[in-house]
Coordinates of C-alpha atoms and ligand atoms in Angstrom, one line a residue:
M1 CA 57.0 108.4 96.6
S2 CA 57.2 109.6 93.0
P3 CA 54.5 107.9 90.6
E4 CA 56.8 105.6 88.8
R5 CA 55.1 103.8 86.7
R6 CA 55.4 100.2 87.8
Q7 CA 56.7 98.7 84.8
K8 CA 58.9 101.1 83.4
I9 CA 61.0 100.6 86.8
E10 CA 64.4 98.5 85.6
F11 CA 66.9 96.8 88.5
A12 CA 70.6 95.9 87.3
P13 CA 70.7 92.4 88.3
E14 CA 74.0 93.4 90.6
M15 CA 71.7 96.2 92.6
V16 CA 68.8 93.5 93.0
Q17 CA 71.5 91.0 94.4
A18 CA 72.9 93.8 96.9
Y19 CA 69.6 94.8 98.3
A20 CA 69.2 90.8 98.6
A21 CA 71.6 90.1 100.9
T22 CA 70.9 92.8 102.5
F23 CA 67.6 91.5 104.2
I24 CA 67.3 88.2 102.9
P25 CA 69.0 85.2 105.4
R26 CA 68.4 82.0 103.4
Y27 CA 67.4 81.2 99.9
D28 CA 66.1 77.3 99.5
R29 CA 62.3 78.7 101.3
Y30 CA 60.0 82.1 101.0
P31 CA 56.9 83.3 102.1
I32 CA 54.8 85.3 100.2
Q33 CA 52.0 87.6 100.4
K34 CA 48.5 87.0 100.3
P35 CA 46.1 89.4 98.3
D36 CA 44.8 89.5 102.4
G37 CA 48.0 90.4 103.3
N38 CA 48.7 87.2 104.9
Y39 CA 51.9 85.1 103.7
L40 CA 52.0 81.6 102.3
A41 CA 55.3 80.0 102.9
L42 CA 57.2 77.8 99.7
K43 CA 59.5 75.6 100.5
R44 CA 61.1 76.7 96.9
P45 CA 64.1 78.0 95.9
L46 CA 64.4 81.9 96.3
H47 CA 66.0 83.2 93.2
L48 CA 66.7 86.6 91.9
S49 CA 63.8 87.2 89.5
I50 CA 61.3 86.5 92.1
I51 CA 62.9 89.7 94.3
E52 CA 62.7 91.7 91.6
G53 CA 59.0 91.3 90.7
H54 CA 59.0 92.4 94.0
L55 CA 60.8 95.2 94.0
K56 CA 58.6 96.1 90.5
G57 CA 55.3 95.4 92.6
L58 CA 54.8 92.2 90.6
V59 CA 54.3 90.2 93.6
T60 CA 55.4 90.6 97.3
I61 CA 57.8 88.4 99.4
G62 CA 58.3 89.0 103.5
A63 CA 62.0 88.1 104.5
Y64 CA 62.3 85.4 107.4
A65 CA 64.7 87.2 110.7
L66 CA 67.0 83.8 110.8
S67 CA 69.1 82.1 108.8
E68 CA 69.4 78.2 109.0
Q69 CA 72.3 79.3 111.4
S70 CA 69.5 81.1 113.4
Q71 CA 71.6 84.0 112.7
A72 CA 70.2 87.2 112.1
S73 CA 72.2 90.3 109.8
W74 CA 69.0 92.9 111.0
V75 CA 67.1 94.0 114.5
C76 CA 63.9 95.0 112.7
F77 CA 61.2 97.1 115.3
D78 CA 57.5 97.2 114.3
A79 CA 55.1 100.2 115.4
D80 CA 51.4 100.0 114.4
Q81 CA 49.7 102.6 117.1
P82 CA 51.0 105.7 116.3
D83 CA 52.8 106.1 119.5
D84 CA 55.1 104.0 118.9
W85 CA 55.7 105.3 115.8
Q86 CA 56.4 108.7 117.1
A87 CA 59.0 106.5 119.7
L88 CA 60.3 104.3 116.8
I89 CA 61.3 108.0 115.1
G90 CA 62.5 108.9 118.7
L91 CA 64.3 106.4 119.6
S92 CA 66.0 106.7 115.9
Q93 CA 67.3 110.1 116.6
F94 CA 68.8 109.1 119.9
L95 CA 70.7 106.8 117.8
D96 CA 71.3 109.7 115.3
Y97 CA 72.8 112.0 118.3
E98 CA 75.2 108.7 119.0
C99 CA 76.2 108.3 115.6
V100 CA 74.5 105.4 114.8
Q101 CA 72.8 105.2 111.2
S102 CA 69.2 103.4 111.3
Y103 CA 66.7 103.2 108.5
L104 CA 62.9 104.1 109.1
E105 CA 60.4 102.7 107.0
Q106 CA 57.4 103.7 106.6
S107 CA 54.1 101.3 106.8
R108 CA 50.1 102.9 107.2
P109 CA 51.0 106.2 107.0
E110 CA 51.3 107.9 109.9
R111 CA 50.3 105.3 112.1
G112 CA 53.4 102.5 112.1
G113 CA 56.6 102.0 110.9
H114 CA 59.7 99.9 111.2
L115 CA 63.0 100.8 112.4
W116 CA 65.8 98.9 111.0
L117 CA 69.0 99.0 112.2
F118 CA 71.8 97.1 110.3
L119 CA 74.8 94.6 112.0
P120 CA 78.1 94.9 110.5
T121 CA 78.7 90.6 110.7
P122 CA 75.5 88.4 111.5
L123 CA 75.0 87.0 114.9
P124 CA 73.0 84.8 116.8
G125 CA 69.8 85.2 117.1
V126 CA 70.1 85.3 121.1
D127 CA 72.5 88.0 120.8
A128 CA 70.1 90.2 118.2
R129 CA 67.5 89.8 120.8
R130 CA 69.5 91.2 123.2
F131 CA 70.9 94.0 121.3
G132 CA 67.4 94.7 120.1
K133 CA 66.0 94.3 124.1
Q134 CA 68.3 96.6 125.6
L135 CA 67.8 99.4 123.1
L136 CA 63.4 99.2 124.0
A137 CA 64.2 98.3 127.2
G138 CA 66.8 102.0 127.7
M139 CA 63.9 104.2 126.0
N140 CA 61.1 102.2 127.7
L141 CA 59.9 101.0 124.8
S142 CA 60.0 97.0 125.6
H143 CA 56.1 96.9 124.6
I144 CA 57.3 97.4 120.6
E145 CA 57.9 94.6 119.0
L146 CA 61.1 93.3 118.0
Y147 CA 62.5 90.7 114.8
P148 CA 63.5 88.2 115.1
K149 CA 61.1 86.5 117.3
Q150 CA 63.2 83.9 118.0
D151 CA 66.4 83.8 119.5
A152 CA 67.0 80.5 117.6
L153 CA 64.5 78.0 115.2
R154 CA 63.2 75.2 116.3
T155 CA 61.1 74.3 114.3
G156 CA 60.2 76.2 111.1
P157 CA 61.8 79.2 109.4
G158 CA 60.7 81.7 112.0
S159 CA 59.1 85.2 111.8
L160 CA 59.3 87.7 109.1
V161 CA 59.0 90.8 107.7
R162 CA 58.0 92.3 104.5
L163 CA 60.1 92.6 103.1
P164 CA 60.6 96.5 102.3
L165 CA 59.5 98.6 99.3
G166 CA 57.2 95.8 97.2
I167 CA 53.8 96.5 97.0
H168 CA 52.0 95.7 100.3
R169 CA 48.9 92.9 98.7
L170 CA 46.2 94.8 101.1
T171 CA 47.0 98.0 100.9
G172 CA 48.1 98.5 96.6
R173 CA 50.5 100.7 98.4
R174 CA 54.0 100.5 98.3
Y175 CA 55.6 102.4 101.7
P176 CA 59.2 104.4 101.2
F177 CA 62.2 104.8 104.0
I178 CA 62.0 108.4 105.5
N179 CA 64.1 110.5 107.5
A180 CA 62.7 111.6 111.3
D181 CA 61.7 114.0 109.7
G182 CA 59.3 112.4 107.6
S183 CA 61.0 113.3 104.0
L184 CA 62.2 111.0 102.2
L185 CA 65.1 109.2 102.6
A186 CA 65.6 108.9 98.7
P187 CA 63.4 110.2 96.3
T188 CA 62.7 107.7 93.8
I189 CA 62.0 103.7 94.6
R190 CA 65.7 102.5 92.1
E191 CA 67.2 105.1 95.1
Q192 CA 66.2 104.0 97.6
V193 CA 66.8 100.6 96.5
A194 CA 70.2 101.4 95.8
M195 CA 70.3 103.2 99.4
L196 CA 69.7 100.0 100.9
A197 CA 71.5 97.9 99.1
D198 CA 74.6 99.3 100.4
P199 CA 73.0 100.1 104.0
E200 CA 75.3 101.4 106.6
R201 CA 75.4 99.4 109.6
M202 CA 76.1 99.5 113.7
P203 CA 79.5 100.0 114.7
K204 CA 80.6 96.9 115.9
D205 CA 81.7 98.4 118.5
Y206 CA 78.4 100.2 119.5
I207 CA 76.7 96.6 119.8
T208 CA 79.0 94.8 122.4
E209 CA 79.1 98.2 124.7
V210 CA 75.1 98.0 124.5
L211 CA 75.2 94.1 125.1
N212 CA 76.9 94.3 127.7
R213 CA 74.8 97.0 129.8
V214 CA 72.6 93.4 129.3
P215 CA 73.4 91.1 132.2
P216 CA 74.1 87.1 131.0
A217 CA 70.7 85.4 132.1
E218 CA 70.5 84.9 135.1
P219 CA 69.6 81.2 135.9
V220 CA 65.5 80.9 137.2
F221 CA 65.3 79.2 140.4
P222 CA 62.2 77.0 141.7
T223 CA 59.4 78.2 142.8
R224 CA 59.0 76.9 146.1
P225 CA 61.9 74.8 147.8
F226 CA 63.0 71.4 146.8
R227 CA 61.2 68.8 148.8
P228 CA 62.5 64.8 148.4
P229 CA 59.5 62.2 147.2
P230 CA 59.1 59.4 150.0
K231 CA 61.9 56.8 149.7
N232 CA 59.0 53.8 150.0
R233 CA 58.0 55.2 146.2
I234 CA 61.7 54.6 144.7
V235 CA 61.1 52.1 142.8
G236 CA 61.8 49.9 139.1
A237 CA 64.6 48.2 137.1
T238 CA 66.5 51.4 135.8
P239 CA 67.8 54.6 137.7
S240 CA 65.7 56.3 134.7
E241 CA 62.5 54.4 135.8
R242 CA 63.1 54.6 139.2
I243 CA 63.3 58.2 138.6
K244 CA 59.7 58.5 137.0
N245 CA 58.1 56.4 140.5
C246 CA 59.2 58.4 142.7
I247 CA 57.5 61.2 141.7
S248 CA 55.2 62.2 139.8
V249 CA 55.5 65.1 137.0
H250 CA 52.9 67.1 138.4
D251 CA 54.9 67.2 142.2
F252 CA 58.0 67.3 140.5
I253 CA 56.7 70.1 137.9
S254 CA 54.5 72.3 140.8
Q255 CA 58.3 73.3 142.2
Y256 CA 59.4 74.8 139.6
V257 CA 56.4 76.2 137.6
E258 CA 53.5 78.2 139.5
L259 CA 50.2 75.8 138.3
N260 CA 47.0 76.6 138.2
K261 CA 44.3 74.3 140.1
N262 CA 44.3 72.7 136.0
G263 CA 47.2 72.4 136.1
K264 CA 48.0 75.2 133.9
G265 CA 51.4 77.7 134.0
L266 CA 53.5 79.7 131.8
C267 CA 56.0 78.1 129.8
P268 CA 59.4 78.0 131.6
F269 CA 60.8 77.8 128.0
H270 CA 59.9 80.3 126.0
D271 CA 58.0 83.9 126.5
D272 CA 54.7 83.0 127.3
H273 CA 52.0 84.9 128.4
V274 CA 49.0 82.9 127.9
Y275 CA 48.9 79.7 130.1
S276 CA 50.8 77.5 127.4
F277 CA 52.3 74.6 129.7
G278 CA 50.5 72.8 131.3
V279 CA 50.4 69.1 133.4
N280 CA 48.3 66.1 133.0
E281 CA 47.9 64.9 136.4
Q282 CA 46.5 61.7 135.0
G283 CA 48.4 60.9 132.3
N284 CA 51.3 62.3 134.0
Y285 CA 53.1 64.1 130.9
W286 CA 53.6 67.7 131.0
H287 CA 53.1 69.5 127.8
C288 CA 53.9 72.9 126.2
F289 CA 51.2 74.3 123.1
A290 CA 53.8 76.5 122.0
G291 CA 55.5 73.8 120.9
C292 CA 58.2 73.7 123.7
G293 CA 58.1 69.3 124.1
G294 CA 56.3 67.4 127.1
G295 CA 57.0 64.7 128.3
S296 CA 58.0 62.8 131.6
V297 CA 59.5 64.4 134.7
I298 CA 63.4 63.6 133.2
D299 CA 62.1 65.5 129.6
F300 CA 61.4 68.5 132.1
W301 CA 64.7 68.6 133.8
M302 CA 66.6 68.7 129.9
R303 CA 64.8 71.5 129.0
W304 CA 65.3 72.8 133.2
R305 CA 69.2 72.5 132.4
K306 CA 69.3 73.8 129.3
L307 CA 67.4 77.1 130.0
N308 CA 70.0 77.1 132.9
G309 CA 73.1 76.5 130.9
Q310 CA 74.0 73.0 132.4
D311 CA 74.8 69.7 130.1
D312 CA 71.3 68.9 129.1
S313 CA 72.7 65.0 127.8
F314 CA 70.2 62.3 129.3
T315 CA 73.4 60.8 131.2
A316 CA 73.7 64.3 132.4
T317 CA 70.1 64.8 133.7
I318 CA 69.9 61.3 134.8
T319 CA 72.7 61.2 136.5
D320 CA 71.2 65.2 138.5
L321 CA 68.2 64.1 139.6
A322 CA 69.4 60.0 140.8
K323 CA 70.9 62.4 143.4
M324 CA 67.9 65.1 143.9
L325 CA 65.1 61.4 144.3
L326 CA 67.0 58.2 144.8
Ligands
ZN1 ZN1 56.8 76.8 125.9

């Protein structure tokens, strides 16, 4: 990027506002980058002056990927290996052939970067992710990181990406948007900000077409056939007590989740790779360390029903369990 001195760059407030509107989904809080490159989540309002400070290189902030209503206005792919970065450049070129504009943002020169796609209207996080995953899968790139990382917010503000065109606190560098051939998207930071303040958004039809390539989520099936517990164990004053008394959490859940001998398994409620899920046999409860909750057979079945798009209210869950177990 041309050597503009930080303090010399001025941005019209309208441009800062439009730039923020491209990337920032919520203004009630924001993440600020620390000198070590990590982020500190600040629970204070994000004012335009802070975004201007970011563009001037005075502070560096992150952009959360989802709004408070779990809506996404963009999808961002993150490559931190040279091979993956080349693949993202390839994906950008492929989209270009399909007449779809995407934006390559360099980070760590020659080694990695982001590919941004701007949605015509905000989409639920789950659909934005489905769209992103499908694009990656079509290029055999499913291992590349995709933002938003959550389908919907459960606790906290979720994943974030460094707001582009600021200064990376760890490297002290500003990374530009580039074209597929490596040339700058625009010659100066001001012109880059202006372009991203009014980015070309993806055609709605294209998103629909890509989403339609993905079948809706398949129902999740038990790991082994369901075996009802012996009838003599059914005791208790209420249906929920009788349900809890008739089968142990371990016996029930092991029919739906592959558990190892320590009672651990892959959590069925999130994209788990590290055996976050476990059943405590002594305590007779289940728990997911990644934040999916825990509790009794009834709590498990509510989550399971929700996962399968069924009514996950307490009443519907109890009725269903009573039919299965009592
Ligand atoms: Zn989980």
